[in-house]
Coordinates of C-alpha atoms in Angstrom, one line a residue:
Chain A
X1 CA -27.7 20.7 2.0
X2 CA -24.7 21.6 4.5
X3 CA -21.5 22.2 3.4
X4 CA -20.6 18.8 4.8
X5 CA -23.3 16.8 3.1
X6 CA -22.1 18.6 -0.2
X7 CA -18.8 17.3 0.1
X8 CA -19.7 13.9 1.0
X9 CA -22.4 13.8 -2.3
X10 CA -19.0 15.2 -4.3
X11 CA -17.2 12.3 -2.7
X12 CA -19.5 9.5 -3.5
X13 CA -20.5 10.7 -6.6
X14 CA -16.5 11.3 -8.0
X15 CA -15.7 7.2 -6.8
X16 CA -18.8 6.3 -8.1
X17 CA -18.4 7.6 -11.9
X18 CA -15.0 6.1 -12.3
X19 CA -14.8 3.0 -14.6
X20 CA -16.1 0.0 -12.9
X21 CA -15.7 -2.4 -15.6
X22 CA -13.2 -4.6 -16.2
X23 CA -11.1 -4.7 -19.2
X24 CA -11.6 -8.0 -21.5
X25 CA -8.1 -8.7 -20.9
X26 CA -7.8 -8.8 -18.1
X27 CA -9.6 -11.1 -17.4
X28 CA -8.5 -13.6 -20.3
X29 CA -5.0 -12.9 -18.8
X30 CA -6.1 -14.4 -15.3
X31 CA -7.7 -17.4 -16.7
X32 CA -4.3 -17.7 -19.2
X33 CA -1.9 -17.5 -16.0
X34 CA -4.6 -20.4 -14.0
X35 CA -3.9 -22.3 -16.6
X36 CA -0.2 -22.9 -15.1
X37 CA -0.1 -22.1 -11.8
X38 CA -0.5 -24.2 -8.9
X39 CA -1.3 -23.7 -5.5
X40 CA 0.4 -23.9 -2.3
X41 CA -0.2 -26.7 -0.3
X42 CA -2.3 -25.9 2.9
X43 CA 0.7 -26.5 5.4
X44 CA 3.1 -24.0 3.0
X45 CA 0.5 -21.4 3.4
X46 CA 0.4 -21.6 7.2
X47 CA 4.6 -21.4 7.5
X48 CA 3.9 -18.1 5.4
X49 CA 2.4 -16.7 8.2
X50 CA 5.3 -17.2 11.1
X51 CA 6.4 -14.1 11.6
X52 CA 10.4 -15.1 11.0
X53 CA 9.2 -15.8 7.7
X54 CA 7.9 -12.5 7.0
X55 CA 10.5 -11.9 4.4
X56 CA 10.6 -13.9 1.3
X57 CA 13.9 -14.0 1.3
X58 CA 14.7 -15.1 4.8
X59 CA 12.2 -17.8 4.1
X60 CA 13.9 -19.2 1.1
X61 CA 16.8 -19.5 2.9
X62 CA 14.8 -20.9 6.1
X63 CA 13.5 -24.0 3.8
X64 CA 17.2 -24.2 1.7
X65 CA 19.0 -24.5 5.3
X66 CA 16.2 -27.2 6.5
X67 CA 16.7 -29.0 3.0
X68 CA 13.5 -29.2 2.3
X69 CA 14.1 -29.6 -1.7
X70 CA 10.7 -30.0 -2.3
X71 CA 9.5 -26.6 -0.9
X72 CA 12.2 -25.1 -2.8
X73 CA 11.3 -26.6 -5.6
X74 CA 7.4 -25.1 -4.8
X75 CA 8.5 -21.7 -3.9
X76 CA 10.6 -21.4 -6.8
X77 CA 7.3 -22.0 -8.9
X78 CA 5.2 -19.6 -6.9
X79 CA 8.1 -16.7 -7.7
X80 CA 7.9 -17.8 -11.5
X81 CA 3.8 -16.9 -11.3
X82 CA 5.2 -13.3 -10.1
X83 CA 4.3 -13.5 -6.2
X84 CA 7.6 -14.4 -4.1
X85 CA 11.0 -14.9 -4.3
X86 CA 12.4 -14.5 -7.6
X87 CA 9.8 -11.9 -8.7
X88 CA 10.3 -8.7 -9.8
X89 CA 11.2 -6.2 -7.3
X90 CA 9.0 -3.5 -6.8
X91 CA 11.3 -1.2 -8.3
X92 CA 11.3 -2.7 -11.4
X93 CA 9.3 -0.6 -14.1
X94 CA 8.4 -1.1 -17.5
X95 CA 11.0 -0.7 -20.1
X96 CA 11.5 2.8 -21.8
X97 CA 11.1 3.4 -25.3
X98 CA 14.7 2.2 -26.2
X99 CA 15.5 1.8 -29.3
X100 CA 18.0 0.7 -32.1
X101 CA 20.2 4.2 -33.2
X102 CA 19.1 4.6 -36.8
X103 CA 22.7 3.0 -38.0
X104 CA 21.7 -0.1 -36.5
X105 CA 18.2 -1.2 -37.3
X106 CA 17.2 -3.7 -34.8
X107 CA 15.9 -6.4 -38.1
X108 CA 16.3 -5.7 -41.7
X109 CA 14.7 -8.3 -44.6
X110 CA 18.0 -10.1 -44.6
X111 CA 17.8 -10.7 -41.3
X112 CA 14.0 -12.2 -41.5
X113 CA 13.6 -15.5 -40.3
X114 CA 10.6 -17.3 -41.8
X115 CA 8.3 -18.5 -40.1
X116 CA 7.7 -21.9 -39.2
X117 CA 4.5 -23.5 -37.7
X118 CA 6.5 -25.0 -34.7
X119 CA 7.5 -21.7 -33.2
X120 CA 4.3 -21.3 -32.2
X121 CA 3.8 -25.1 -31.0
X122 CA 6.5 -25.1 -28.6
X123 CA 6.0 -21.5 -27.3
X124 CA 4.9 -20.9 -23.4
X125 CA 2.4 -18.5 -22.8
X126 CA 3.7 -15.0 -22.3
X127 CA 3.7 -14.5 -17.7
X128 CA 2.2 -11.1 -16.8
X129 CA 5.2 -10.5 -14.7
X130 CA 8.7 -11.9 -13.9
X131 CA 11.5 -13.5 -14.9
X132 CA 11.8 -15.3 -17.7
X133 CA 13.5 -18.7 -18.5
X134 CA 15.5 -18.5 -21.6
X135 CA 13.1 -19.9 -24.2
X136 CA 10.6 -19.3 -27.1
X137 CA 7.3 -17.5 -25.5
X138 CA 4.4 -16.5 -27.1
X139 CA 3.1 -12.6 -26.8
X140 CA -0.9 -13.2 -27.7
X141 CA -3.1 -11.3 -30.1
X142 CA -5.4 -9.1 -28.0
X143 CA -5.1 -5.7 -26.3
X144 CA -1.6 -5.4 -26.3
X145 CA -1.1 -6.4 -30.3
X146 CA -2.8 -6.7 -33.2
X147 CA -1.3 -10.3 -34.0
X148 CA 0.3 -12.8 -32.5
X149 CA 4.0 -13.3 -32.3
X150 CA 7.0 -15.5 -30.6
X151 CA 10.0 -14.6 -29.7
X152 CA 13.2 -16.1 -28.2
X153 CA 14.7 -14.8 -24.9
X154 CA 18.0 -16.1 -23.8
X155 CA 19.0 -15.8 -19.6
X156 CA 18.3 -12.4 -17.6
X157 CA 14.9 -11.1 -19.3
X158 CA 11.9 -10.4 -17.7
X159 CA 8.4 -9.0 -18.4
X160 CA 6.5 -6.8 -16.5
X161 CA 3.1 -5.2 -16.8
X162 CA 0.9 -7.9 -17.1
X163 CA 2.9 -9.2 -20.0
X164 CA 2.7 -5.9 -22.0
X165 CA 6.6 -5.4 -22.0
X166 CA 9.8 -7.6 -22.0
X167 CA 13.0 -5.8 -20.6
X168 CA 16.0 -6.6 -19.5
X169 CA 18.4 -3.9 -16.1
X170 CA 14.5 -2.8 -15.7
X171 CA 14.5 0.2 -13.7
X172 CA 18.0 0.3 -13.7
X173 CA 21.0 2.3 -16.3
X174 CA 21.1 0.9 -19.5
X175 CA 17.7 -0.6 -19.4
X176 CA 16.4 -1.9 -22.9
X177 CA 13.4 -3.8 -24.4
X178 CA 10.3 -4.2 -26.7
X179 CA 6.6 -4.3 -26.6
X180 CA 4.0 -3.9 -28.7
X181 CA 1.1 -1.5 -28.7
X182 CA -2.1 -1.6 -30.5
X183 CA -2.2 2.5 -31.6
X184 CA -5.5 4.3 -32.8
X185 CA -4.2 7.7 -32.9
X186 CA -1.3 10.1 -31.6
X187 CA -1.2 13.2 -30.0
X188 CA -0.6 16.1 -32.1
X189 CA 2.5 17.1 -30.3
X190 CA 4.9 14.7 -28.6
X191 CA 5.9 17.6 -25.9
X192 CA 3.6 20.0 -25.4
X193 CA 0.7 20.4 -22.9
X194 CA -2.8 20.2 -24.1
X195 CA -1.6 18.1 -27.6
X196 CA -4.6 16.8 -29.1
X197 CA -4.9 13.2 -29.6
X198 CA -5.4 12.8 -33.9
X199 CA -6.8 9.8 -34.9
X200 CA -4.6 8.0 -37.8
X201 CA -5.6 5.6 -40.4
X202 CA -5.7 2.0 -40.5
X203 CA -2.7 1.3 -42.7
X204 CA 1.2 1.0 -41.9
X205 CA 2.0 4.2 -44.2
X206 CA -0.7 6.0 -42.1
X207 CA 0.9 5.4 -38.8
X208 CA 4.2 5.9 -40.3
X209 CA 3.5 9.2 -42.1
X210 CA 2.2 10.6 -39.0
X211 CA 4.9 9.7 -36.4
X212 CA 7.4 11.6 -39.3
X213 CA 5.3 14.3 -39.0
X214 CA 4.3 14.8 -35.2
X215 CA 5.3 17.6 -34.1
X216 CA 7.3 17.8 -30.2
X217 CA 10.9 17.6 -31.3
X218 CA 12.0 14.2 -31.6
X219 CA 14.4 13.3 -34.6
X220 CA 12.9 10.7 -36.8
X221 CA 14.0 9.0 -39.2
X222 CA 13.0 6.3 -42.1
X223 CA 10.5 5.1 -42.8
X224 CA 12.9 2.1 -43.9
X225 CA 11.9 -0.8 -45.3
X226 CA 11.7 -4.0 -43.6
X227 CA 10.5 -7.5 -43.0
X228 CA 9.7 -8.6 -39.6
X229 CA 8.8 -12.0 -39.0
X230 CA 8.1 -12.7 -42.5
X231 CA 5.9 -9.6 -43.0
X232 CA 6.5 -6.9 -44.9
X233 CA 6.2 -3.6 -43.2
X234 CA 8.3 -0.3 -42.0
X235 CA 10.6 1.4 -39.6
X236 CA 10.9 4.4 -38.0
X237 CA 14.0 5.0 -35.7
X238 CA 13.2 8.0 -33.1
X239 CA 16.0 9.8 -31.4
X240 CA 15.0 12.7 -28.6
X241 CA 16.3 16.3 -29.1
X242 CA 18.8 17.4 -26.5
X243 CA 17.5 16.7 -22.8
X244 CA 17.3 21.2 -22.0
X245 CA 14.6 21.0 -24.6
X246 CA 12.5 18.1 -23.2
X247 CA 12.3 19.8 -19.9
X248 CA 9.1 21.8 -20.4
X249 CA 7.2 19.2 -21.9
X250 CA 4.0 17.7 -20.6
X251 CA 6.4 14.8 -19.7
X252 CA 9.2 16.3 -17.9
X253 CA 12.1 14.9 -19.7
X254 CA 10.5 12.6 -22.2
X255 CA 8.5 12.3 -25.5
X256 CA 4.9 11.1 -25.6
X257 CA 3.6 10.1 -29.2
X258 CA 0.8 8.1 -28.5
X259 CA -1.6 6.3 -26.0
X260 CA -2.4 3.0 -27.1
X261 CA -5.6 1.1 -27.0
X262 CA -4.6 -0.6 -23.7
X263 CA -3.9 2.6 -22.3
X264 CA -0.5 2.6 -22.0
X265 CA 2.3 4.6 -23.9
X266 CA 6.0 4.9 -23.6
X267 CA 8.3 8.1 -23.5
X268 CA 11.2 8.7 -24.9
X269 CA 13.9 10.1 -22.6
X270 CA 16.7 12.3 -23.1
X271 CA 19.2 9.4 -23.3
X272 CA 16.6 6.8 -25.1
X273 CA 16.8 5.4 -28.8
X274 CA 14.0 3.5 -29.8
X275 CA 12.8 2.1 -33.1
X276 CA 8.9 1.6 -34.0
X277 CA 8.1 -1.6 -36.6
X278 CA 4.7 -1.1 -38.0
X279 CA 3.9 -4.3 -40.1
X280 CA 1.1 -5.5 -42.2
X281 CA 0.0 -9.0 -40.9
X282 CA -2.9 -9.7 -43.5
X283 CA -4.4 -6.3 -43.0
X284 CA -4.2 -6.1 -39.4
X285 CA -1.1 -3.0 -38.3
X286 CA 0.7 -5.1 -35.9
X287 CA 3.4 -2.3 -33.9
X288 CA 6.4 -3.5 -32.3
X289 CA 9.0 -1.0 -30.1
X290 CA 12.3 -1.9 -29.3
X291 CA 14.9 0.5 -27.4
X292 CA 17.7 1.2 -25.3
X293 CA 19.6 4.0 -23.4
X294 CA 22.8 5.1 -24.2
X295 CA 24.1 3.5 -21.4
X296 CA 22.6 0.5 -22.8
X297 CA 25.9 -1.6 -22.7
X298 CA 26.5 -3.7 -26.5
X299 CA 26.2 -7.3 -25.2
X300 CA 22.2 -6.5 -24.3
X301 CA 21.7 -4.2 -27.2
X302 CA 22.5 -7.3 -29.1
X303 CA 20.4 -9.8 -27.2
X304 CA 17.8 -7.2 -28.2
X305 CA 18.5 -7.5 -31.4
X306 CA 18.8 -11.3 -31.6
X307 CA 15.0 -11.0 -29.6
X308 CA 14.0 -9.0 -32.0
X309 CA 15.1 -11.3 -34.9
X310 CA 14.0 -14.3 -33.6
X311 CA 9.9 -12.9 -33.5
X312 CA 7.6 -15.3 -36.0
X313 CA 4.6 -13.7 -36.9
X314 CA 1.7 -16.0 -35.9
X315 CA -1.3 -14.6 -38.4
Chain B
X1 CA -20.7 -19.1 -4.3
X2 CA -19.7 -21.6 -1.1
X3 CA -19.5 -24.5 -2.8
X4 CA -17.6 -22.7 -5.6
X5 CA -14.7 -21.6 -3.2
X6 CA -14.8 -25.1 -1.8
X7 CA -14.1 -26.5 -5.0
X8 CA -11.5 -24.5 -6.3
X9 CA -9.1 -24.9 -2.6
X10 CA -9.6 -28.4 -4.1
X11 CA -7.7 -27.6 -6.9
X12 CA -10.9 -27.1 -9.2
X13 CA -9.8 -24.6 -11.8
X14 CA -13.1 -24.0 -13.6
X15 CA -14.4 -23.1 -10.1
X16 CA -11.9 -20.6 -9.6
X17 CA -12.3 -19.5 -13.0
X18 CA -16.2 -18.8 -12.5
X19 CA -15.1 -17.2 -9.0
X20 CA -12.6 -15.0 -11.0
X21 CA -15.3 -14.4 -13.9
X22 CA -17.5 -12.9 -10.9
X23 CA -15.5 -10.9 -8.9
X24 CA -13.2 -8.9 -11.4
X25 CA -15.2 -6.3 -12.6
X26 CA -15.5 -5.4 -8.7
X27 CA -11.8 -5.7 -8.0
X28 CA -11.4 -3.4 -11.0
X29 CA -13.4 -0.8 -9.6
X30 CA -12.0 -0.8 -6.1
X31 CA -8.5 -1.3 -7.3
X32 CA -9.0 1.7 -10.1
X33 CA -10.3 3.6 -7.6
X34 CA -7.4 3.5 -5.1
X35 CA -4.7 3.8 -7.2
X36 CA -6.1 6.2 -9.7
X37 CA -4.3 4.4 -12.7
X38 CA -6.1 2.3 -15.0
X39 CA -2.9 0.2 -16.0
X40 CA -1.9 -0.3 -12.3
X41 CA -5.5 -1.4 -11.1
X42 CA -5.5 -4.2 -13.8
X43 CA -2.0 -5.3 -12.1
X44 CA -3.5 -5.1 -8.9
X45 CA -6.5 -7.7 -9.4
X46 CA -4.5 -9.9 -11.5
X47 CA -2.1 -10.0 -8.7
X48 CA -4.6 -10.6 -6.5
X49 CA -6.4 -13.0 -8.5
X50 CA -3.5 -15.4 -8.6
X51 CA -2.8 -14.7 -5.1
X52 CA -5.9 -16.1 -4.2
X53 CA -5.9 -19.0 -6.5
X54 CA -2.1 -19.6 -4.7
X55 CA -3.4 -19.7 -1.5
X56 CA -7.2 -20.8 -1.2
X57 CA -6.1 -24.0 0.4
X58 CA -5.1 -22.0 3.1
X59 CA -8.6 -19.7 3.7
X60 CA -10.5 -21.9 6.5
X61 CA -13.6 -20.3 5.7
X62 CA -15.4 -20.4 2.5
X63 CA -18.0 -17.9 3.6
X64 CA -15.4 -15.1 4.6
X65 CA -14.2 -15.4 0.3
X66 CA -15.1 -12.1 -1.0
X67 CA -13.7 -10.2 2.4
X68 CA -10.5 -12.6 2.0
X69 CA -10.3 -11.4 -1.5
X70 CA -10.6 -7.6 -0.8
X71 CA -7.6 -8.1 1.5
X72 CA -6.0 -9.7 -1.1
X73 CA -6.5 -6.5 -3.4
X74 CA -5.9 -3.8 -1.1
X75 CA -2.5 -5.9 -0.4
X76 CA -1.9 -5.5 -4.1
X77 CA -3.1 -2.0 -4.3
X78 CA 0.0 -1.2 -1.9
X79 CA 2.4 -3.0 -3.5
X80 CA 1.6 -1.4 -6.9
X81 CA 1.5 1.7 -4.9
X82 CA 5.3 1.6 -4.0
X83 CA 6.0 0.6 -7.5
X84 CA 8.0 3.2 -9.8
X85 CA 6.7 4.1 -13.2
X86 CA 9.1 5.9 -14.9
X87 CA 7.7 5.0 -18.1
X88 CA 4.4 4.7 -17.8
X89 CA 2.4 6.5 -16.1
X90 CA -1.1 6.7 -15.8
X91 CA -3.3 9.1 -18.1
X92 CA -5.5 11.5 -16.9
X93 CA -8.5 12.3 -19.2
X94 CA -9.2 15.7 -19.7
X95 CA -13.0 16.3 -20.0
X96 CA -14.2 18.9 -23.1
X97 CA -14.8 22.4 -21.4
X98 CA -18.7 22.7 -20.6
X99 CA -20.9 24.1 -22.9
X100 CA -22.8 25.6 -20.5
X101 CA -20.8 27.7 -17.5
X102 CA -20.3 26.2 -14.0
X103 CA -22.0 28.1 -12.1
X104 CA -21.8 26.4 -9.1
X105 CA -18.2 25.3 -9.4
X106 CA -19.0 21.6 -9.0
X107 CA -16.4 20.9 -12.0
X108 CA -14.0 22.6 -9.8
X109 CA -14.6 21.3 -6.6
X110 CA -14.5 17.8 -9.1
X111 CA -10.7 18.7 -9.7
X112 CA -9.7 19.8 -6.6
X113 CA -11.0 16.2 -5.3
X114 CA -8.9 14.7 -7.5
X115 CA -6.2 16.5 -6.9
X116 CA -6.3 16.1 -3.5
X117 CA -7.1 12.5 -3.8
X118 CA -3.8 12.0 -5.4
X119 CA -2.0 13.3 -2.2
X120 CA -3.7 11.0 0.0
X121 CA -1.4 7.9 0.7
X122 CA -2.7 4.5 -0.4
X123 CA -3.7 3.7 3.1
X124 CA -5.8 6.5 3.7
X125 CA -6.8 6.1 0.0
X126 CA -8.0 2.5 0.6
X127 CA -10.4 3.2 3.8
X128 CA -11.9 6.1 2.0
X129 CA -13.1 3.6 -0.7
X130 CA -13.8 0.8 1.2
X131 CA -15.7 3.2 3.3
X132 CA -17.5 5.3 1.0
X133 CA -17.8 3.7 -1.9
X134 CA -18.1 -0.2 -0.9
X135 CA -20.0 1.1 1.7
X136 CA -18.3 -0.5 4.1
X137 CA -18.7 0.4 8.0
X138 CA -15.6 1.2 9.2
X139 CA -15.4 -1.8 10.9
X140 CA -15.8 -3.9 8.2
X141 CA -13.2 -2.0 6.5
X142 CA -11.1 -2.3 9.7
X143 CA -11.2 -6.1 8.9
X144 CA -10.7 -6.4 5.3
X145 CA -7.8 -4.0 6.1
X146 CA -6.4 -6.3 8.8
X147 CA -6.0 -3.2 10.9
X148 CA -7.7 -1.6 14.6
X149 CA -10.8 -0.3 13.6
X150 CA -8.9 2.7 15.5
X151 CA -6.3 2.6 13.0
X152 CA -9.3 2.6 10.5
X153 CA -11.5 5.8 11.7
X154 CA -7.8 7.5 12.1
X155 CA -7.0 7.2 8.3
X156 CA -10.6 8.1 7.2
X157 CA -10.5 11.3 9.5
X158 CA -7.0 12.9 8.1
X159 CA -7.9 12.0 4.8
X160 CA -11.4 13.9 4.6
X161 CA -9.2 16.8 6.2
X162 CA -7.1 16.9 3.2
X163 CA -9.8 16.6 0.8
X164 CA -12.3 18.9 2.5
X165 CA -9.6 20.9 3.2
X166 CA -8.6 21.4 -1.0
X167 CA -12.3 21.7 -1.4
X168 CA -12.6 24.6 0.6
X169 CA -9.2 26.1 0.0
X170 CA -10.4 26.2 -3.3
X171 CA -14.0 27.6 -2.8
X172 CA -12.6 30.3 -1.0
X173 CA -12.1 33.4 -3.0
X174 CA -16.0 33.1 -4.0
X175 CA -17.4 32.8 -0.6
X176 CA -19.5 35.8 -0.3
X177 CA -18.4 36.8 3.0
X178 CA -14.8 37.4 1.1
X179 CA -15.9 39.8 -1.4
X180 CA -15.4 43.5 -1.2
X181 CA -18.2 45.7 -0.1

């Protein structure tokens, strides 16, 4: 074998053991969004392709000028499925594990609404990306959470990641949000390199007790008692050490605690406060995380909050 | 497959559904493949996905579906290439050290690929899978890319420079010629 062929073998070979398979929910997700999105007419499709239309944005306007109502009307529908104008810019990235600063605990007991079978009714499904119209959405059972839930948004929220986090100034200062995480196991350190991952047990005190106890630096505090969307469960509020020491970690400038089932995990910057629900929804641990930055300014840190209040529990 | 793509740029959900049903492990594996991130690759085919769904009406050829699809995809690999992920980024799994040595310093080479795969640009990323791993002659990957198949056999060349070049960068110091008398 030449040197050549040897590379080319170590080429084919390396593309061809990656993961070729789907996840479930992804494909559920696809056939979700089908359900509500329509398609272009076959005319709309070909002015896409005139060059002066090659920006979304200049094409909006094109169609607004011409008053064609009806196209706006279309294209404004095609941005709310996440492809054109109106969708997120690329920029936009998924929302950092803000948080509630321990003195203000994003939902306490008293705060608790109780659920009622019409939440869930009236809710829209969850988009995978995009802005969202103020309104009661549902975020579904599956890879991303353990149960089901809705929650209220008002104006200027969006969600990103095929539906896996709901922010608001994405990518921007003072970017806040929640999401929810399905969570097997942490890593034995949240800054070092080469932290083992540790699997935990199924119950809320189990995830709880081990977030108090991870090592990596981050201040945490709780667990605290608390009801969220009618279920009983507990909170942990996490605040980083000073940014100098977050540096070296594995994570330049952020905390890692866990990788969730989905794959996906937040960090916790220098400036970031975020608060972890873990709640018992008829035996399955459903984990919800809110934060915010610092910068976060009050007015969202309280839409947060009202977000956060308004989530029913749909067992 | 024809008459399926026929009947969902009619509007036939439950085609496109059995279309989307067939193709997504696929997308998964080219999309993963480009952009290295498990999370982003699932963004990429849904993106896609709904893409197509979007604009079917507007594909005059039912028989040119699964090449009009891979377009769609690489399109979406881009886009989710220029996206920022501050907060998430994507997971690299560490495999257990061997039990038995590396003698021949596959595992290695194995890393350096990666490694070097990750400096590629998604372009150059995108030909070498189409190419290589679809096993798509460049011209066909010319055409799925929407490019010269010029443009094509340019981005494949510099990119096996870079990754034959980390290879051997990093085989190097063990090349017997090298060693000391």
């Amino acid at each position: 074998m030449t040197r050549d062929d040897r590379f080319i073998t170590l080429l084919t070979d390396w593309l061809e053991e990656q993961p070729a398979t789907a996840p479930d929910q992804l494909l559920d997700t696809v056939l979700t969004d089908l359900q509500t999105a329509s398609q272009r007419a076959r005319w709309r499709s070909t002015l896409r392709r005139f060059p002066m239309f090659g920006s979304n944005l200049v094409r909006y306007a094109a169609v607004a000028v011409v008053g064609l109502l009806a196209v706006v009307i279309a294209v404004g529908r095609w941005a709310g499925g996440g492809g054109g104008v109106g969708a997120p810019s690329p920029g936009i990235t998924p929302t950092p594990p803000g948080s509630v600063t321990p003195g203000s605990p994003v939902a306490t007991s008293s705060q608790t609404p109780i659920p009622t079978p019409s939440a869930a009714a009236s809710a829209r499904p969850l988009p995978p990306s995009g802005q969202l119209d103020p309104g009661t959405y549902l975020y579904p059972r599956g890879g991303f959470a353990a149960a089901a839930f809705t929650f209220t948004v008002p104006d200027g929220w969006v969600v990103q990641n095929a539906g896996w986090n709901v922010g608001k100034r994405v990518d921007q200062p003072g970017e806040l949000g929640f999401w929810s995480s399905v969570i097997g196991g942490i890593y034995s350190d949240s800054c070092a390199e080469g932290a083992d991952w540790i699997e935990v047990g199924p119950s809320v005190d189990d995830l709880a007790n081990a977030l108090l106890e991870q090592p990596g630096g981050a201040i945490a505090q709780g667990p605290f008692d608390v009801s969220l969307g009618g279920y009983p469960g507990l909170r942990i509020d996490l605040a980083p050490p000073p940014a100098a020491e977050l540096e070296g970690c594995r994570l330049p400038g952020g905390l890692q605690f866990w990788l969730d089932r989905a794959g996906n995990y937040s960090v916790l910057s220098g400036d970031g406060r975020a608060s972890v629900y873990i709640v018992d929804v008829d035996g399955a641990r459903l984990v919800l995380g809110a934060g915010h930055r610092e910068s976060s300014p009050a007015a969202d840190v309280a839409e947060l909050n009202a977000i956060i209040e308004s989530i029913e529990i749909q067992p | 497959v024809q008459d399926l793509v026929e009947q969902a740029s009619r509007g036939d959900r439950d085609a496109f559904a059995a279309l989307a049903s067939a193709s997504v492990d696929r997308l998964f594996a080219i999309a993963r493949r480009i952009l290295q991130d498990h999370e982003r690759a699932q963004d990429a085919v849904q993106s896609a996905l709904m893409s197509a769904w979007r604009d079917l009406p507007s594909l005059r050829d039912p028989a040119r579906f699964q090449q009009w699809l891979q377009r769609l995809l690489v399109r979406a690999c881009y886009e989710e290439a220029r996206k920022q992920r501050a907060f998430r980024v994507s997971v690299r799994v560490v495999p257990v050290e061997p039990a038995v040595a590396d003698s021949t310093g596959w595992l290695a080479d194995r890393d350096q690929l990666e490694r070097a795969f990750h400096r590629l640009n998604v372009e150059q990323r995108a030909v070498v899978v189409l190419h290589f791993y679809l096993g798509l002659a460049l011209k066909e990957a010319a055409e799925v890319l929407a490019i010269p198949e010029g443009t094509a056999r340019s981005r494949l060349h510099y990119a096996l420079r870079i990754l034959r070049g980390a290879i051997e960068a990093d085989s190097r110091p063990v090349r017997s010629e090298e060693r000391p008398a």
